[in-house]
Structure formats: C-alpha cells, structure tokens
Amino acid sequence: MKKFLVLPLAWLSFNAVGQSITVRDNSTREPIVNAIIKDKNNVSVITDTKGKANIASLDRSDSLWLYSTSYSAKKIMAGNDDMEVGLTVKLFQLDEFVFSANRIKEKKSDVPYTMEVIKQKDIEFGNQPTTGEVMQNTGAVFVQKSQMGGSSPVLRGFEASRVLMVVDGVRMNNAIYRAGHLQDIITLDANMLERAEVIFGPSSTVYGSDALGGVMHFYTKNAEFSTDDKMLVKVNGMGRYASVNSETTGHLDINLGWKKFASMTNVTFSQFGDLNSGSTKLTGYYKGWDRLYYSERIGDRDSMIVNSNDNLQKGTGYNQLDIMQRFNIKTGEHLIHNINFQMSQSSDVPRYDRLTEYSGTKLKYAEWNYGPQKRMLAAYTLNYDGKTLLSDNVKVILAYQKIEQDRITRRFQNNNRVSQMEDVGVISANLDVFKNIKEKHELRYGFEITANDVQSTATNLNILTNSVSPAQTRYADGGSKMNTAAAYVSHSWDVSDNFVISDGLRFTTSNLESTFNDTTFYKFPFKTVDQKSQAVTGCLGFTWKETDNYKVSFLVNSGFRTPNVDDMTKVFGSAGSVVVVPNPEVKPEYATNFELGISKVFEKRYKFDVTGFYTIIEDIMVQRDFKLNGQDSALFNGVKSKVQAMQNADRGYIYGFTAGMQFDFNNNISFKSIINYTYGRYIDSRKDTVVPLDHIPPVFGQTSIIYKAKNTDAEFFVRYNGKKSIADYSNSGEDNAVYSADPVKGYMPGWFTLNIRAGYNFTKSFRLNVACENITDNRYRVFASGINAPGRNFIISLRYKI
C-alpha cells in the first residue's frame, strides 16, 4: 500500500514545484519581466527575464492577481498545469516610473516636470527609420530636416545646442553643437534603444549647460544576466522595407547572459535611396519646393539635368552602419561593472537644401555633402547599490567620445572641392549618488567633468589637376579646448502621500580657449579667444496628487547655455548670402521657466492634461547683423555676403502650452490626442523693436485611434501642422524662409497626413508590421525644413525574437 501512495505523492510534489505561469504582452506576445503574481494571502512571486514565475509557494485555492507597471491588472484561476497569461497595456499609466528627471528611478507622478516616455515596444511598433522620426512620432516633439539624413528636434521653441541629448548617462552635446539645425540624433540607432525619455523645459540643475528647451535621454539595451544556472539567450532580428525611399534595413541583437557575466551585441545597417515627396498639392503649395534640375558631371563639366520626375528629390540617399556592444560583470552582491561601446558611421550625406539653391539661373552647388559622419563612444559604468551612511546607490561613468564631422562642397561649374574637417574628442566623468533619508526625503548629489578638444582643418582640391591647397577652416585652425566642471544636489520631500516638494541647485564653471594661426582668408582683429564663465541654476517644484485621480504641479526652474566653439569661433555661409563670423564677446545665456501642469482622470479610463509655460531668456544668443573690421559685408566663397555673428540680445521670451486627452473606451479601443502651441520673441534694443525668435514651430499635434487585441495592435492617426506667416519668421535666416515659405503668398502652408499601421504575431517569435503613411500622398514641407516630407509610404517589416 505504501508503494502505491508514494508514487502519487511524489508526482504531486514534483508538479507543485514545477508549475509555472508565463506572463506576456497580450498584443506583442513578448514576456513581461518583473510582473507580480499574488495570492489571497498577499504572498507573491515575480516573473524572471523570460516572463516566467514558479507559483508553487502560492495558495491556489482562490483567485490569483497579476500586476505589472503599464498593464491592467488581471484576475485568474490557476489550475495544476503550466499556463500563459496575457496582460493588456494601459493607454495612460499613472503608476509609471521614470529614470531621467533626477538620474535615478522614481515615480513619474512625483516629478513636477512634463515628460514623455517612449518604450522599446513603442519604437518597434512605430517602425521608424531613425531616432529623429521616433521623436516626431510622439506628437510632442517637433522635428526639422535640412536633408533626409538629418533630424533636428525642437523642444518648446529651443533647438540644436539649446536641447541636450544624453545617451546612457553621457552627454552627447559637444563643443561644436551649433545653434542652427543638427543631424546628430541619427547617429543613435533606434533599434538599439530600450527606452527614451524627454524632459520638457530647462533642466540644467541635473544636466548642466544646453538643457534650455529640455533633455532627451536615450537608454540603450543593456546586457541581461541569467536568473538561474542556464545561459540566457535572447535574439532579436528585424528586416524592413519602405517604398518612399526604397529603404532596406537589417537589424540583429543578441543577448548572452550568465549569473555574473552578460553580453549584448547590436548591429544595424540601413540603406536609403532618393526620397519621393507627395504628388497631391495642398492649398498653399509652393513651387519652390520642386526639384526641377539637378547637377551631373558629364566629362569634365557640370551640367544641369532636367528632373523628369518632380516627385523625386534627387540627391537625398545615403547609408549607415551602427554597432553597439555592452558587457555587464557582477563582482559582488551589490556591485556591477558595465562596458559600453557604440559606433555609428554613415556614407556621405547630401545636404539637400543647399543642392537646390540657385545663383541666378544656375544651380549654386554641384556638391554639398556631410562627409562620412562618425560617432564613437566608449564608456565604463560602476553601479553600487549597497547601503552606506552617505548613499543607497552610487553610479560612476567614465567616457570617451570621438566625433568626426566633415563638410564637402563644390560650387556648380567650379573645379575646386573644399573639405572642412572637424575632429572632436570628449572625455567626461560623472558621479551620481542617491540616498533615501527616513523614507520621506530623497537626496541626489554628484558632479560632472568634461573636456572637449576640437581640431579643425580644411583643404581645397582641384578635381581636374588633383592639386591641393589650404582653405578656410570652419573653426579656429590652431585648435580649441573647452572644459567644464560642475556639482549639483537635488532633493525631494514627501510631505504627505499627496504632496511632494522638489528642489535642487547646481554650480558650473567653464573655460574655452581657441587659437587662430592663419588669417589669410579673414583678417580677424584677434588671434585668440579665451573665455571663462560660471553659472548657478536651480529648481523648485510642488506636486499635489491623488492616485488614479489628479495631479497638479507647479515648477520654477532655470537653465543656461555656455557659448561653445561653434558660437565663438565659427566662419560659415548661411542661407540667403549671409556669412557668419566669430564674436569672442558673446556671453552665456540664461533661462528662467515657470510652468503649471494639471491632469485629471475620470473613472480610471479618461484622462485630460494641460501644461502651460512661460520662459524668460536673459542675454539670449541670437544671430544678427555684425561688422567685421568695420564692414557690414565680406566676400565669402567669391560672393559678397552680409556679415552676421552670434550676439547677446537683451531679453527674449517663449510661452505656450501642451494639451492632451486619452480615452480607454474598452479593453481593445483607445483614443489619444495631443496639441502643442509655442510663441517666442526677443527684444532688439538697438532698433527698439520686438523681433521673432528662430526655431518657433507653428501649432502642431497628433490624434490617434488605437486598437489592441490578442496578437494584434493597430493605430490610425492624423499628424498636422498649422501655417506660419513670414512675418513670424526670424530674420536670422535659421528658419529657412527661403526654403519653406512662399514669398508671394507670405506664409508657409499648414498640412496634415492620414496614416495607419498594424502589427500581428503569427507565433510568439514571428511578428509582421505593416504601415501606410501619408495615405493621401500630400506634398508638404515641415516648418524650417529644406526638404519635402515623404509622400505615400508603404512599410513592411518582419521581426523574429526568442
């Protein structure tokens, strides 16, 4: 009899030990890590990296509850067999965590900043070719383009060097980030991102210089450890094709993890052909957007060739390779070391807006390329989460970056090719410390040190004789160095469950040195530039909240931007026969921001939110008329051009609002809409006038209907921009009125696009994504851009994950 009892009892014991629940995203079928499974006695287990948890320790005589941040809770009855459960994503997530506001994990509801969070599944579903388009896809970030291989995000009317980009805790902004339009964001492979967070408004207390409009903090996929004795293997492969530019993209990332060592390898290659614009010409369409001619070298002479297809924007294609390698090494219970290597390299990227310029009746340029753009990052991170008297978590980041950015130009029917080459090396060190004090107070403090070295060279190559001669460098030819050192402290006080006070302070010191050796081309009245500056910035915020009900936040914060090498030593030609020259007298600019945010939730299904802001900018740096050696014009590349320089104006101001609404009609259908308005001016005391600021976009937004079901998700959305009068364009030329606005009609027209995308999982591993963007094939141009936006675009991608 004992023998007969032993076998069933042994089987039941084995079954109890082995029974498990795997938790997956209901639409994408991806495993949900760190999901909580809880029984009626509040005993709980947590899912591992494969979304799996052993529930043998739970009481299964009654229902089990499943919880995960960003997902709706679910009640289940567990049987005796292993099972899978799908959770549905919540459209708006009141229990969400963020990492970038204070460089540490915290509840988004406690933070007074306005923030946008983009997760890996959002990036994959959006199916965008570059990280710039990922930002645009939020509906909250405006993105300008001068060429297809470019994207210049605008946050609250600030752009380029007034918006800070950070990757894995390391600031990307360097000493040659210009005030105009940047394309550096495309050197961040969208396929290597685990998440991205956008902080709107001045954020210099934690992040330092350049964070006037806000911060875009990008977090790449980290190497994952195994939670058991087996090697953890994760593979993610993707292939994509897009019709509008014949894009082909291939991506592969592989994670290999053991208990104390893990590796993440990420490779992406993209090839883009020439971009097609839309064929449907909306009201206000401007003929100047059409590419009627392009340059082609026939024999030893440039010829203007008629473009037989005016929808095709000849001279826009390029390709790009991105590689990332990360290692995680665990050397103790509380100590993890991370090694992070990133490399991005493009082919020549044609500067399309300049290739469409005319000099009289002829094209102005036969060649205008950003030379192979290269970005390299090597970083070491130490993370210690053992508790001490002074800290609960310590993070140290040591990094080196090398950036190569070249400009290669040749005027039409001119045999001289000018190459301006910029090599930038950046060494940085960051220390971030977190301490929780008596559960009510959170203290964060740290320091940052950066050292930039800029070497600028230039050559003039005769393409017929191959003879090489010196050319005017873009920056000081004797080299430039820019160093910064800063210390900060920030603090949060949970006064009660419903009221949080946040505050912080930062001190930054910087110095810049540049040397001009050769003044053959321009007789500057100086040989060196030497500037030292200090800045003190702070923030004070109040947050009133009630879970699943409302949040009210009021914030006063400040930001600054120190003049960099680009501001103080640059010589370049801008749009409309303008030459910009160095001005060693320019000083740092400061911003003080006031904002009020209100959000309200009804019945846990309907959410409304609005944020209004008013930003005052002191000593604002603007590009305006200047005199070089007493003259208001100078010859630049053989053309008499108006002289301008970066200068400090008295004061500027920007105000606006962002409003949104989100509805969960049921578990499958949701509605989401966002609209953004910005207005900016600065006071020109010399002329006693109020002048439009550059980089201020027209009203813009996005409205979506979202569908989610098992194995399936879909979205139909409308993206739109309002029109902008030429009277509201900046006279600096940075708004590119010559490219985007019709001088006869007196405005840049508004536009809209209709778009749809969907994803379907054939299995847990295979997923198909399809999309049709700009369904009506509208021809339009985004404000300040020098290239038409894509026309009708069919996108298809196939993804495999294990």
Tab-separated table of C-alpha atoms in Angstrom, residues 387-690:
chain	number	residue	atom	x	y	z
A	387	LYS	CA	23.619	50.952	1.622
A	388	THR	CA	26.108	53.188	3.438
A	389	LEU	CA	25.842	56.243	5.640
A	390	LEU	CA	26.094	58.536	2.594
A	391	SER	CA	24.401	56.527	-0.137
A	392	ASP	CA	21.920	53.870	-1.175
A	393	ASN	CA	23.164	53.877	-4.750
A	394	VAL	CA	26.356	55.178	-6.369
A	395	LYS	CA	26.942	55.379	-10.100
A	396	VAL	CA	30.228	56.400	-11.719
A	397	ILE	CA	30.503	56.895	-15.506
A	398	LEU	CA	33.842	57.429	-17.278
A	399	ALA	CA	33.500	58.052	-21.019
A	400	TYR	CA	35.406	58.968	-24.144
A	401	GLN	CA	33.727	60.117	-27.356
A	402	LYS	CA	35.234	60.777	-30.765
A	403	ILE	CA	33.203	62.591	-33.408
A	404	GLU	CA	34.206	63.258	-36.998
A	405	GLN	CA	32.046	65.670	-38.972
A	406	ASP	CA	33.130	66.899	-42.404
A	407	ARG	CA	31.607	69.303	-44.914
A	408	ILE	CA	32.465	68.774	-48.580
A	409	THR	CA	31.340	71.452	-51.036
A	410	ARG	CA	31.957	72.381	-54.651
A	411	ARG	CA	30.191	75.179	-56.452
A	412	PHE	CA	28.490	74.487	-59.768
A	413	GLN	CA	30.916	74.521	-62.720
A	414	ASN	CA	33.812	75.100	-60.348
A	415	ASN	CA	36.633	72.558	-60.165
A	416	ASN	CA	37.640	73.318	-56.577
A	417	ARG	CA	36.255	70.994	-53.907
A	418	VAL	CA	36.512	72.398	-50.385
A	419	SER	CA	36.644	69.920	-47.497
A	420	GLN	CA	36.261	71.239	-43.937
A	421	MET	CA	37.064	68.520	-41.411
A	422	GLU	CA	36.198	68.649	-37.722
A	423	ASP	CA	37.602	66.131	-35.238
A	424	VAL	CA	36.240	66.310	-31.699
A	425	GLY	CA	37.424	64.297	-28.707
A	426	VAL	CA	35.432	64.435	-25.459
A	427	ILE	CA	36.467	62.987	-22.089
A	428	SER	CA	33.850	63.030	-19.329
A	429	ALA	CA	33.345	61.783	-15.765
A	430	ASN	CA	30.041	61.649	-13.871
A	431	LEU	CA	29.252	60.756	-10.275
A	432	ASP	CA	25.602	60.344	-9.235
A	433	VAL	CA	24.685	59.425	-5.644
A	434	PHE	CA	21.240	58.606	-4.234
A	435	LYS	CA	20.241	58.465	-0.562
A	436	ASN	CA	16.825	57.824	0.981
A	437	ILE	CA	16.532	59.563	4.355
A	438	LYS	CA	13.853	58.360	6.786
A	439	GLU	CA	11.574	57.328	3.880
A	440	LYS	CA	10.339	60.925	3.467
A	441	HIS	CA	13.385	62.523	1.851
A	442	GLU	CA	15.302	61.549	-1.269
A	443	LEU	CA	18.699	63.173	-1.731
A	444	ARG	CA	20.628	63.102	-5.028
A	445	TYR	CA	24.023	64.701	-5.499
A	446	GLY	CA	27.033	64.412	-7.769
A	447	PHE	CA	29.484	66.084	-10.099
A	448	GLU	CA	30.344	66.205	-13.794
A	449	ILE	CA	33.611	66.996	-15.586
A	450	THR	CA	34.011	67.326	-19.362
A	451	ALA	CA	36.971	68.148	-21.604
A	452	ASN	CA	36.463	68.899	-25.315
A	453	ASP	CA	39.316	69.074	-27.837
A	454	VAL	CA	38.427	70.386	-31.318
A	455	GLN	CA	40.775	70.217	-34.297
A	456	SER	CA	39.597	71.963	-37.467
A	457	THR	CA	41.333	71.565	-40.828
A	458	ALA	CA	40.410	72.411	-44.424
A	459	THR	CA	41.709	71.710	-47.912
A	460	ASN	CA	40.944	72.844	-51.434
A	461	LEU	CA	41.218	70.089	-54.048
A	462	ASN	CA	41.209	70.818	-57.780
A	463	ILE	CA	39.323	67.784	-59.124
A	464	LEU	CA	40.971	68.123	-62.561
A	465	THR	CA	44.613	68.537	-61.551
A	466	ASN	CA	44.406	66.902	-58.063
A	467	SER	CA	46.380	69.830	-56.680
A	468	VAL	CA	45.700	70.590	-53.014
A	469	SER	CA	45.861	73.994	-51.339
A	470	PRO	CA	44.786	75.390	-47.954
A	471	ALA	CA	41.192	76.503	-47.395
A	472	GLN	CA	39.345	78.459	-44.745
A	473	THR	CA	38.632	76.276	-41.702
A	474	ARG	CA	35.195	76.363	-40.105
A	475	TYR	CA	36.642	76.845	-36.614
A	476	ALA	CA	39.926	78.151	-35.239
A	477	ASP	CA	42.724	76.391	-37.132
A	478	GLY	CA	45.022	76.410	-34.100
A	479	GLY	CA	42.620	74.186	-32.178
A	480	SER	CA	40.091	74.782	-29.430
A	481	LYS	CA	39.646	73.405	-25.951
A	482	MET	CA	36.533	73.669	-23.805
A	483	ASN	CA	36.424	72.325	-20.252
A	484	THR	CA	33.612	72.261	-17.684
A	485	ALA	CA	33.282	71.204	-14.046
A	486	ALA	CA	30.040	71.115	-12.070
A	487	ALA	CA	28.499	69.929	-8.803
A	488	TYR	CA	24.795	69.502	-8.125
A	489	VAL	CA	22.362	68.490	-5.404
A	490	SER	CA	18.644	67.734	-5.747
A	491	HIS	CA	16.121	66.721	-3.148
A	492	SER	CA	12.521	65.524	-2.854
A	493	TRP	CA	10.376	65.667	0.268
A	494	ASP	CA	7.236	63.540	0.539
A	495	VAL	CA	5.392	65.906	2.860
A	496	SER	CA	2.416	63.544	2.707
A	497	ASP	CA	1.087	60.811	0.445
A	498	ASN	CA	-0.427	63.539	-1.737
A	499	PHE	CA	2.134	66.337	-1.625
A	500	VAL	CA	5.782	66.345	-2.805
A	501	ILE	CA	8.274	69.222	-2.815
A	502	SER	CA	11.265	69.026	-5.174
A	503	ASP	CA	14.281	71.341	-5.190
A	504	GLY	CA	17.832	71.470	-6.463
A	505	LEU	CA	20.924	73.583	-7.075
A	506	ARG	CA	23.911	73.374	-9.452
A	507	PHE	CA	27.152	75.289	-9.864
A	508	THR	CA	29.062	75.069	-13.149
A	509	THR	CA	32.331	76.606	-14.231
A	510	SER	CA	33.691	76.500	-17.779
A	511	ASN	CA	36.530	77.845	-19.868
A	512	LEU	CA	37.162	77.962	-23.615
A	513	GLU	CA	40.397	78.658	-25.480
A	514	SER	CA	40.786	78.947	-29.247
A	515	THR	CA	43.724	79.976	-31.422
A	516	PHE	CA	43.650	81.419	-34.951
A	517	ASN	CA	47.012	80.772	-36.633
A	518	ASP	CA	46.249	81.602	-40.251
A	519	THR	CA	44.283	84.774	-41.001
A	520	THR	CA	44.917	84.675	-44.756
A	521	PHE	CA	41.237	84.403	-45.596
A	522	TYR	CA	39.853	86.774	-42.942
A	523	LYS	CA	41.756	89.454	-41.071
A	524	PHE	CA	40.189	88.956	-37.662
A	525	PRO	CA	41.051	91.663	-35.119
A	526	PHE	CA	42.155	88.942	-32.671
A	527	LYS	CA	44.401	85.861	-32.646
A	528	THR	CA	42.981	84.034	-29.628
A	529	VAL	CA	39.642	83.613	-27.908
A	530	ASP	CA	39.664	82.972	-24.174
A	531	GLN	CA	36.502	82.919	-22.098
A	532	LYS	CA	35.748	81.821	-18.555
A	533	SER	CA	32.251	81.717	-17.090
A	534	GLN	CA	30.279	80.416	-14.133
A	535	ALA	CA	26.604	79.616	-13.772
A	536	VAL	CA	24.305	78.867	-10.845
A	537	THR	CA	20.981	77.230	-11.633
A	538	GLY	CA	18.211	75.790	-9.526
A	539	CYS	CA	14.692	74.436	-9.413
A	540	LEU	CA	11.733	74.376	-7.056
A	541	GLY	CA	8.663	72.272	-7.728
A	542	PHE	CA	5.439	71.348	-5.958
A	543	THR	CA	3.305	68.327	-6.806
A	544	TRP	CA	-0.188	67.631	-5.492
A	545	LYS	CA	-1.535	64.228	-6.468
A	546	GLU	CA	-4.034	61.520	-5.717
A	547	THR	CA	-3.590	58.052	-7.172
A	548	ASP	CA	-5.818	57.391	-10.203
A	549	ASN	CA	-7.431	60.810	-9.765
A	550	TYR	CA	-5.453	64.000	-10.356
A	551	LYS	CA	-2.040	65.633	-10.437
A	552	VAL	CA	-1.246	69.349	-10.163
A	553	SER	CA	2.348	70.530	-10.450
A	554	PHE	CA	3.955	73.948	-10.290
A	555	LEU	CA	7.579	74.390	-11.246
A	556	VAL	CA	10.103	77.211	-11.277
A	557	ASN	CA	13.412	76.178	-12.812
A	558	SER	CA	16.360	77.704	-14.597
A	559	GLY	CA	18.786	76.734	-17.307
A	560	PHE	CA	21.844	78.095	-19.054
A	561	ARG	CA	23.961	77.625	-22.129
A	562	THR	CA	27.638	78.461	-22.210
A	563	PRO	CA	28.967	79.704	-25.586
A	564	ASN	CA	30.835	76.884	-27.234
A	565	VAL	CA	33.405	76.649	-30.028
A	566	ASP	CA	30.693	76.899	-32.673
A	567	ASP	CA	29.257	80.087	-31.144
A	568	MET	CA	32.553	81.891	-30.715
A	569	THR	CA	34.937	80.818	-33.482
A	570	LYS	CA	32.845	79.784	-36.498
A	571	VAL	CA	33.009	81.049	-40.059
A	572	PHE	CA	30.328	79.686	-42.374
A	573	GLY	CA	27.853	80.657	-45.056
A	574	SER	CA	24.192	80.704	-44.033
A	575	ALA	CA	21.115	80.805	-46.247
A	576	GLY	CA	20.467	83.939	-48.297
A	577	SER	CA	24.072	85.192	-48.904
A	578	VAL	CA	24.959	85.610	-45.248
A	579	VAL	CA	28.382	84.889	-43.760
A	580	VAL	CA	28.607	84.241	-40.009
A	581	VAL	CA	31.878	85.244	-38.347
A	582	PRO	CA	33.412	84.779	-34.849
A	583	ASN	CA	32.449	87.015	-31.965
A	584	PRO	CA	34.632	86.480	-28.881
A	585	GLU	CA	32.469	88.847	-26.827
A	586	VAL	CA	29.397	86.611	-26.672
A	587	LYS	CA	28.366	85.570	-23.114
A	588	PRO	CA	26.316	82.718	-21.602
A	589	GLU	CA	22.551	82.883	-21.897
A	590	TYR	CA	20.130	82.044	-19.084
A	591	ALA	CA	16.525	80.883	-18.982
A	592	THR	CA	14.026	81.064	-16.128
A	593	ASN	CA	10.905	78.990	-16.588
A	594	PHE	CA	7.513	78.993	-14.888
A	595	GLU	CA	5.055	76.217	-15.610
A	596	LEU	CA	1.806	74.807	-14.310
A	597	GLY	CA	0.601	71.327	-15.153
A	598	ILE	CA	-2.825	69.850	-14.443
A	599	SER	CA	-4.041	66.344	-15.216
A	600	LYS	CA	-7.315	64.714	-14.226
A	601	VAL	CA	-8.524	61.127	-14.536
A	602	PHE	CA	-12.168	60.137	-14.639
A	603	GLU	CA	-13.303	56.590	-13.902
A	604	LYS	CA	-9.735	55.330	-14.491
A	605	ARG	CA	-10.484	55.456	-18.228
A	606	TYR	CA	-10.474	59.110	-19.281
A	607	LYS	CA	-7.541	61.428	-18.805
A	608	PHE	CA	-7.165	65.142	-19.600
A	609	ASP	CA	-3.979	67.111	-19.111
A	610	VAL	CA	-2.640	70.545	-19.921
A	611	THR	CA	0.671	72.276	-19.189
A	612	GLY	CA	1.297	75.978	-19.668
A	613	PHE	CA	4.772	77.533	-19.534
A	614	TYR	CA	6.438	80.930	-19.718
A	615	THR	CA	10.226	81.088	-20.206
A	616	ILE	CA	12.302	84.258	-19.883
A	617	ILE	CA	15.712	84.228	-21.594
A	618	GLU	CA	18.353	86.700	-20.463
A	619	ASP	CA	21.358	87.623	-22.646
A	620	ILE	CA	19.836	85.431	-25.315
A	621	MET	CA	22.303	84.499	-28.052
A	622	VAL	CA	20.925	85.396	-31.466
A	623	GLN	CA	22.442	85.624	-34.924
A	624	ARG	CA	22.154	89.168	-36.201
A	625	ASP	CA	23.933	91.824	-38.248
A	626	PHE	CA	27.559	92.459	-37.303
A	627	LYS	CA	30.609	94.371	-38.519
A	628	LEU	CA	33.935	92.734	-39.306
A	629	ASN	CA	36.819	95.209	-39.383
A	630	GLY	CA	34.241	97.982	-39.621
A	631	GLN	CA	32.496	96.468	-42.666
A	632	ASP	CA	28.950	95.058	-42.724
A	633	SER	CA	29.682	92.760	-45.700
A	634	ALA	CA	32.517	90.477	-46.807
A	635	LEU	CA	33.443	88.135	-49.641
A	636	PHE	CA	32.665	84.502	-48.819
A	637	ASN	CA	33.395	81.822	-51.452
A	638	GLY	CA	33.564	84.583	-54.040
A	639	VAL	CA	30.162	86.046	-53.120
A	640	LYS	CA	29.625	89.367	-51.383
A	641	SER	CA	27.676	88.436	-48.252
A	642	LYS	CA	26.084	90.224	-45.331
A	643	VAL	CA	28.123	89.786	-42.118
A	644	GLN	CA	26.370	88.353	-39.077
A	645	ALA	CA	27.566	86.902	-35.763
A	646	MET	CA	26.201	85.353	-32.592
A	647	GLN	CA	25.442	88.173	-30.154
A	648	ASN	CA	23.666	88.657	-26.849
A	649	ALA	CA	20.303	90.390	-27.103
A	650	ASP	CA	18.734	91.969	-24.053
A	651	ARG	CA	15.930	89.532	-23.374
A	652	GLY	CA	13.665	87.024	-25.037
A	653	TYR	CA	10.603	85.115	-24.003
A	654	ILE	CA	8.801	81.974	-25.072
A	655	TYR	CA	5.406	80.842	-23.885
A	656	GLY	CA	2.969	78.171	-24.873
A	657	PHE	CA	1.043	75.101	-23.836
A	658	THR	CA	0.668	71.396	-24.449
A	659	ALA	CA	-2.733	69.757	-24.035
A	660	GLY	CA	-3.747	66.143	-24.354
A	661	MET	CA	-6.615	63.744	-23.866
A	662	GLN	CA	-6.663	59.963	-23.647
A	663	PHE	CA	-9.695	57.673	-23.526
A	664	ASP	CA	-9.860	53.930	-22.946
A	665	PHE	CA	-13.248	53.114	-24.470
A	666	ASN	CA	-12.815	49.438	-23.577
A	667	ASN	CA	-10.022	46.880	-23.309
A	668	ASN	CA	-9.451	46.998	-27.068
A	669	ILE	CA	-10.050	50.535	-28.367
A	670	SER	CA	-8.424	53.766	-27.190
A	671	PHE	CA	-8.220	57.394	-28.310
A	672	LYS	CA	-5.246	59.717	-27.847
A	673	SER	CA	-4.648	63.305	-28.937
A	674	ILE	CA	-2.014	65.966	-28.254
A	675	ILE	CA	-1.623	69.570	-29.429
A	676	ASN	CA	1.302	71.983	-28.922
A	677	TYR	CA	1.455	75.776	-29.237
A	678	THR	CA	4.589	77.954	-28.920
A	679	TYR	CA	5.223	81.706	-29.292
A	680	GLY	CA	8.622	83.409	-28.995
A	681	ARG	CA	10.101	86.894	-29.340
A	682	TYR	CA	13.257	88.774	-28.338
A	683	ILE	CA	13.847	92.466	-27.719
A	684	ASP	CA	16.264	94.138	-30.140
A	685	SER	CA	17.288	97.158	-28.076
A	686	ARG	CA	19.452	98.558	-30.880
A	687	LYS	CA	16.401	99.023	-33.089
A	688	ASP	CA	13.901	99.322	-30.222
A	689	THR	CA	11.794	96.519	-31.691
A	690	VAL	CA	10.407	93.146	-30.701
